[in-house]
Each structure stands twice: as structure tokens, then as C-alpha cells.
Amino acid sequence: QVQLVESGGGLVQAGGSLRLSCAASVSIVSCKTMAWYRQAPGKQRELVSIITSGGNTNSVYSVKGRFTISRDIAKNTVYLQMNSLKPEDTAVYYCNAVRQWLGNNQNYWGQGTQVTVSS
């Protein structure tokens, strides 16, 4: 079982920055991937940024150059640095971890943290 606790959301003006944190109850390098997703009202949850156990990262096109995913292995924490925020970034942001168990991928989710960007 993996527990994920997000923090760092809030209300910010357009152009501002926020850093989200996701603290995991297990070693994050034991996770195949860790990622940030977001879900805006009336929309499907979408992948924002992902980091593999080997440290490779990728982000959805709409946030490239503005958002950066990183990790602190010693703290078992993954971060999402969000700069140049736009109103369309408003959503609940969820941390996700994928672990392999007996050949199957198991998904774990945090409770979510609200990010609101005002224009």
C-alpha cells in the first residue's frame, strides 16, 4: 500500500507561481512512475507531468516550459513547480504513483489539492 499526501495548492494570480509537494509513504524510487494529474470542473482527469524511477521526466505540451516535476529521494517527495500560471491551470491536482506487483501495475492516488488561478 502506498499513501500519498499532497500539499501546496492555493489561490494565485495569473502569472504567479506555486509549488506542489507529494509525500509518499514508500521509497519513491520503488515506484515505476510518479506523476501529477489534474482535473478541472466538468473535464476528465489529465496527466500533467511524470517522472520515472530512473529520473526521466515529461510533461504535457500545455505546461512545457512552465511546469517542472522533480523529486527528493531522501524525503520520498515529488514536487511540481508551476510558474507563469494561467486561469486554465485551475484544477484539483492529484499525485499518482504506479508500482509493479506480480507483473501488474498498481495505481495509487493522493487526495488532491486545489489550485485556483485568478485572471
mmCIF file of N, CA, C and O in Angstrom, residues 2-8 20-25 34 36 76-78 95 109-113:
data_model
loop_
_atom_site.group_PDB
_atom_site.id
_atom_site.type_symbol
_atom_site.label_atom_id
_atom_site.label_comp_id
_atom_site.label_asym_id
_atom_site.label_seq_id
_atom_site.Cartn_x
_atom_site.Cartn_y
_atom_site.Cartn_z
ATOM 1 N N VAL A 2 0.497 2.228 -0.786
ATOM 2 C CA VAL A 2 1.231 3.481 -0.876
ATOM 3 C C VAL A 2 0.289 4.617 -0.502
ATOM 4 O O VAL A 2 -0.807 4.726 -1.041
ATOM 5 N N GLN A 3 0.722 5.433 0.422
ATOM 6 C CA GLN A 3 -0.054 6.627 0.772
ATOM 7 C C GLN A 3 0.652 7.852 0.218
ATOM 8 O O GLN A 3 1.888 7.969 0.335
ATOM 9 N N LEU A 4 -0.137 8.728 -0.377
ATOM 10 C CA LEU A 4 0.391 9.942 -0.991
ATOM 11 C C LEU A 4 -0.333 11.137 -0.378
ATOM 12 O O LEU A 4 -1.568 11.156 -0.332
ATOM 13 N N VAL A 5 0.423 12.109 0.062
ATOM 14 C CA VAL A 5 -0.168 13.298 0.674
ATOM 15 C C VAL A 5 0.328 14.526 -0.076
ATOM 16 O O VAL A 5 1.536 14.828 -0.065
ATOM 17 N N GLU A 6 -0.610 15.231 -0.710
ATOM 18 C CA GLU A 6 -0.262 16.434 -1.468
ATOM 19 C C GLU A 6 -0.400 17.664 -0.582
ATOM 20 O O GLU A 6 -1.193 17.689 0.354
ATOM 21 N N SER A 7 0.351 18.678 -0.934
ATOM 22 C CA SER A 7 0.237 19.976 -0.276
ATOM 23 C C SER A 7 0.741 21.041 -1.227
ATOM 24 O O SER A 7 1.383 20.729 -2.240
ATOM 25 N N GLY A 8 0.434 22.296 -0.894
ATOM 26 C CA GLY A 8 0.982 23.405 -1.666
ATOM 27 C C GLY A 8 0.008 24.111 -2.586
ATOM 28 O O GLY A 8 0.357 25.105 -3.214
ATOM 29 N N LEU A 20 3.794 22.451 -5.686
ATOM 30 C CA LEU A 20 3.064 21.362 -5.063
ATOM 31 C C LEU A 20 4.054 20.303 -4.582
ATOM 32 O O LEU A 20 5.077 20.071 -5.220
ATOM 33 N N SER A 21 3.712 19.685 -3.469
ATOM 34 C CA SER A 21 4.524 18.596 -2.926
ATOM 35 C C SER A 21 3.670 17.353 -2.767
ATOM 36 O O SER A 21 2.476 17.446 -2.460
ATOM 37 N N CYS A 22 4.295 16.209 -2.968
ATOM 38 C CA CYS A 22 3.625 14.931 -2.772
ATOM 39 C C CYS A 22 4.562 14.042 -1.968
ATOM 40 O O CYS A 22 5.591 13.600 -2.476
ATOM 41 N N ALA A 23 4.192 13.808 -0.717
ATOM 42 C CA ALA A 23 4.991 12.965 0.157
ATOM 43 C C ALA A 23 4.457 11.540 0.108
ATOM 44 O O ALA A 23 3.256 11.312 0.324
ATOM 45 N N ALA A 24 5.354 10.602 -0.168
ATOM 46 C CA ALA A 24 4.965 9.198 -0.290
ATOM 47 C C ALA A 24 5.372 8.418 0.948
ATOM 48 O O ALA A 24 6.357 8.752 1.607
ATOM 49 N N SER A 25 4.610 7.362 1.232
ATOM 50 C CA SER A 25 4.884 6.537 2.415
ATOM 51 C C SER A 25 5.899 5.441 2.126
ATOM 52 O O SER A 25 6.258 4.687 3.036
ATOM 53 N N MET A 34 6.035 8.232 -10.983
ATOM 54 C CA MET A 34 5.227 9.121 -10.155
ATOM 55 C C MET A 34 4.838 10.284 -11.044
ATOM 56 O O MET A 34 5.606 10.697 -11.924
ATOM 57 N N TRP A 36 1.944 13.845 -11.718
ATOM 58 C CA TRP A 36 0.900 14.793 -11.334
ATOM 59 C C TRP A 36 -0.169 14.788 -12.410
ATOM 60 O O TRP A 36 0.142 14.881 -13.605
ATOM 61 N N ASN A 76 11.489 11.178 -0.025
ATOM 62 C CA ASN A 76 10.376 10.459 -0.655
ATOM 63 C C ASN A 76 9.273 11.418 -1.085
ATOM 64 O O ASN A 76 8.072 11.175 -0.867
ATOM 65 N N THR A 77 9.683 12.502 -1.705
ATOM 66 C CA THR A 77 8.759 13.565 -2.080
ATOM 67 C C THR A 77 8.972 13.950 -3.539
ATOM 68 O O THR A 77 10.111 14.055 -3.999
ATOM 69 N N VAL A 78 7.858 14.143 -4.217
ATOM 70 C CA VAL A 78 7.867 14.624 -5.596
ATOM 71 C C VAL A 78 7.252 16.020 -5.604
ATOM 72 O O VAL A 78 6.294 16.289 -4.857
ATOM 73 N N CYS A 95 -1.603 13.654 -7.047
ATOM 74 C CA CYS A 95 -0.357 12.903 -7.155
ATOM 75 C C CYS A 95 -0.693 11.438 -7.423
ATOM 76 O O CYS A 95 -1.660 10.902 -6.853
ATOM 77 N N TRP A 109 -3.349 6.994 -5.511
ATOM 78 C CA TRP A 109 -3.673 8.408 -5.684
ATOM 79 C C TRP A 109 -3.681 9.130 -4.345
ATOM 80 O O TRP A 109 -4.072 8.569 -3.315
ATOM 81 N N GLY A 110 -3.295 10.393 -4.402
ATOM 82 C CA GLY A 110 -3.450 11.258 -3.252
ATOM 83 C C GLY A 110 -4.864 11.813 -3.218
ATOM 84 O O GLY A 110 -5.689 11.548 -4.094
ATOM 85 N N GLN A 111 -5.128 12.637 -2.211
ATOM 86 C CA GLN A 111 -6.478 13.169 -2.025
ATOM 87 C C GLN A 111 -6.743 14.386 -2.904
ATOM 88 O O GLN A 111 -7.902 14.790 -3.052
ATOM 89 N N GLY A 112 -5.706 14.954 -3.463
ATOM 90 C CA GLY A 112 -5.852 16.118 -4.330
ATOM 91 C C GLY A 112 -5.661 17.424 -3.585
ATOM 92 O O GLY A 112 -5.922 17.525 -2.385
ATOM 93 N N THR A 113 -5.179 18.412 -4.320
ATOM 94 C CA THR A 113 -5.022 19.753 -3.771
ATOM 95 C C THR A 113 -5.518 20.758 -4.806
ATOM 96 O O THR A 113 -5.218 20.646 -5.989
#
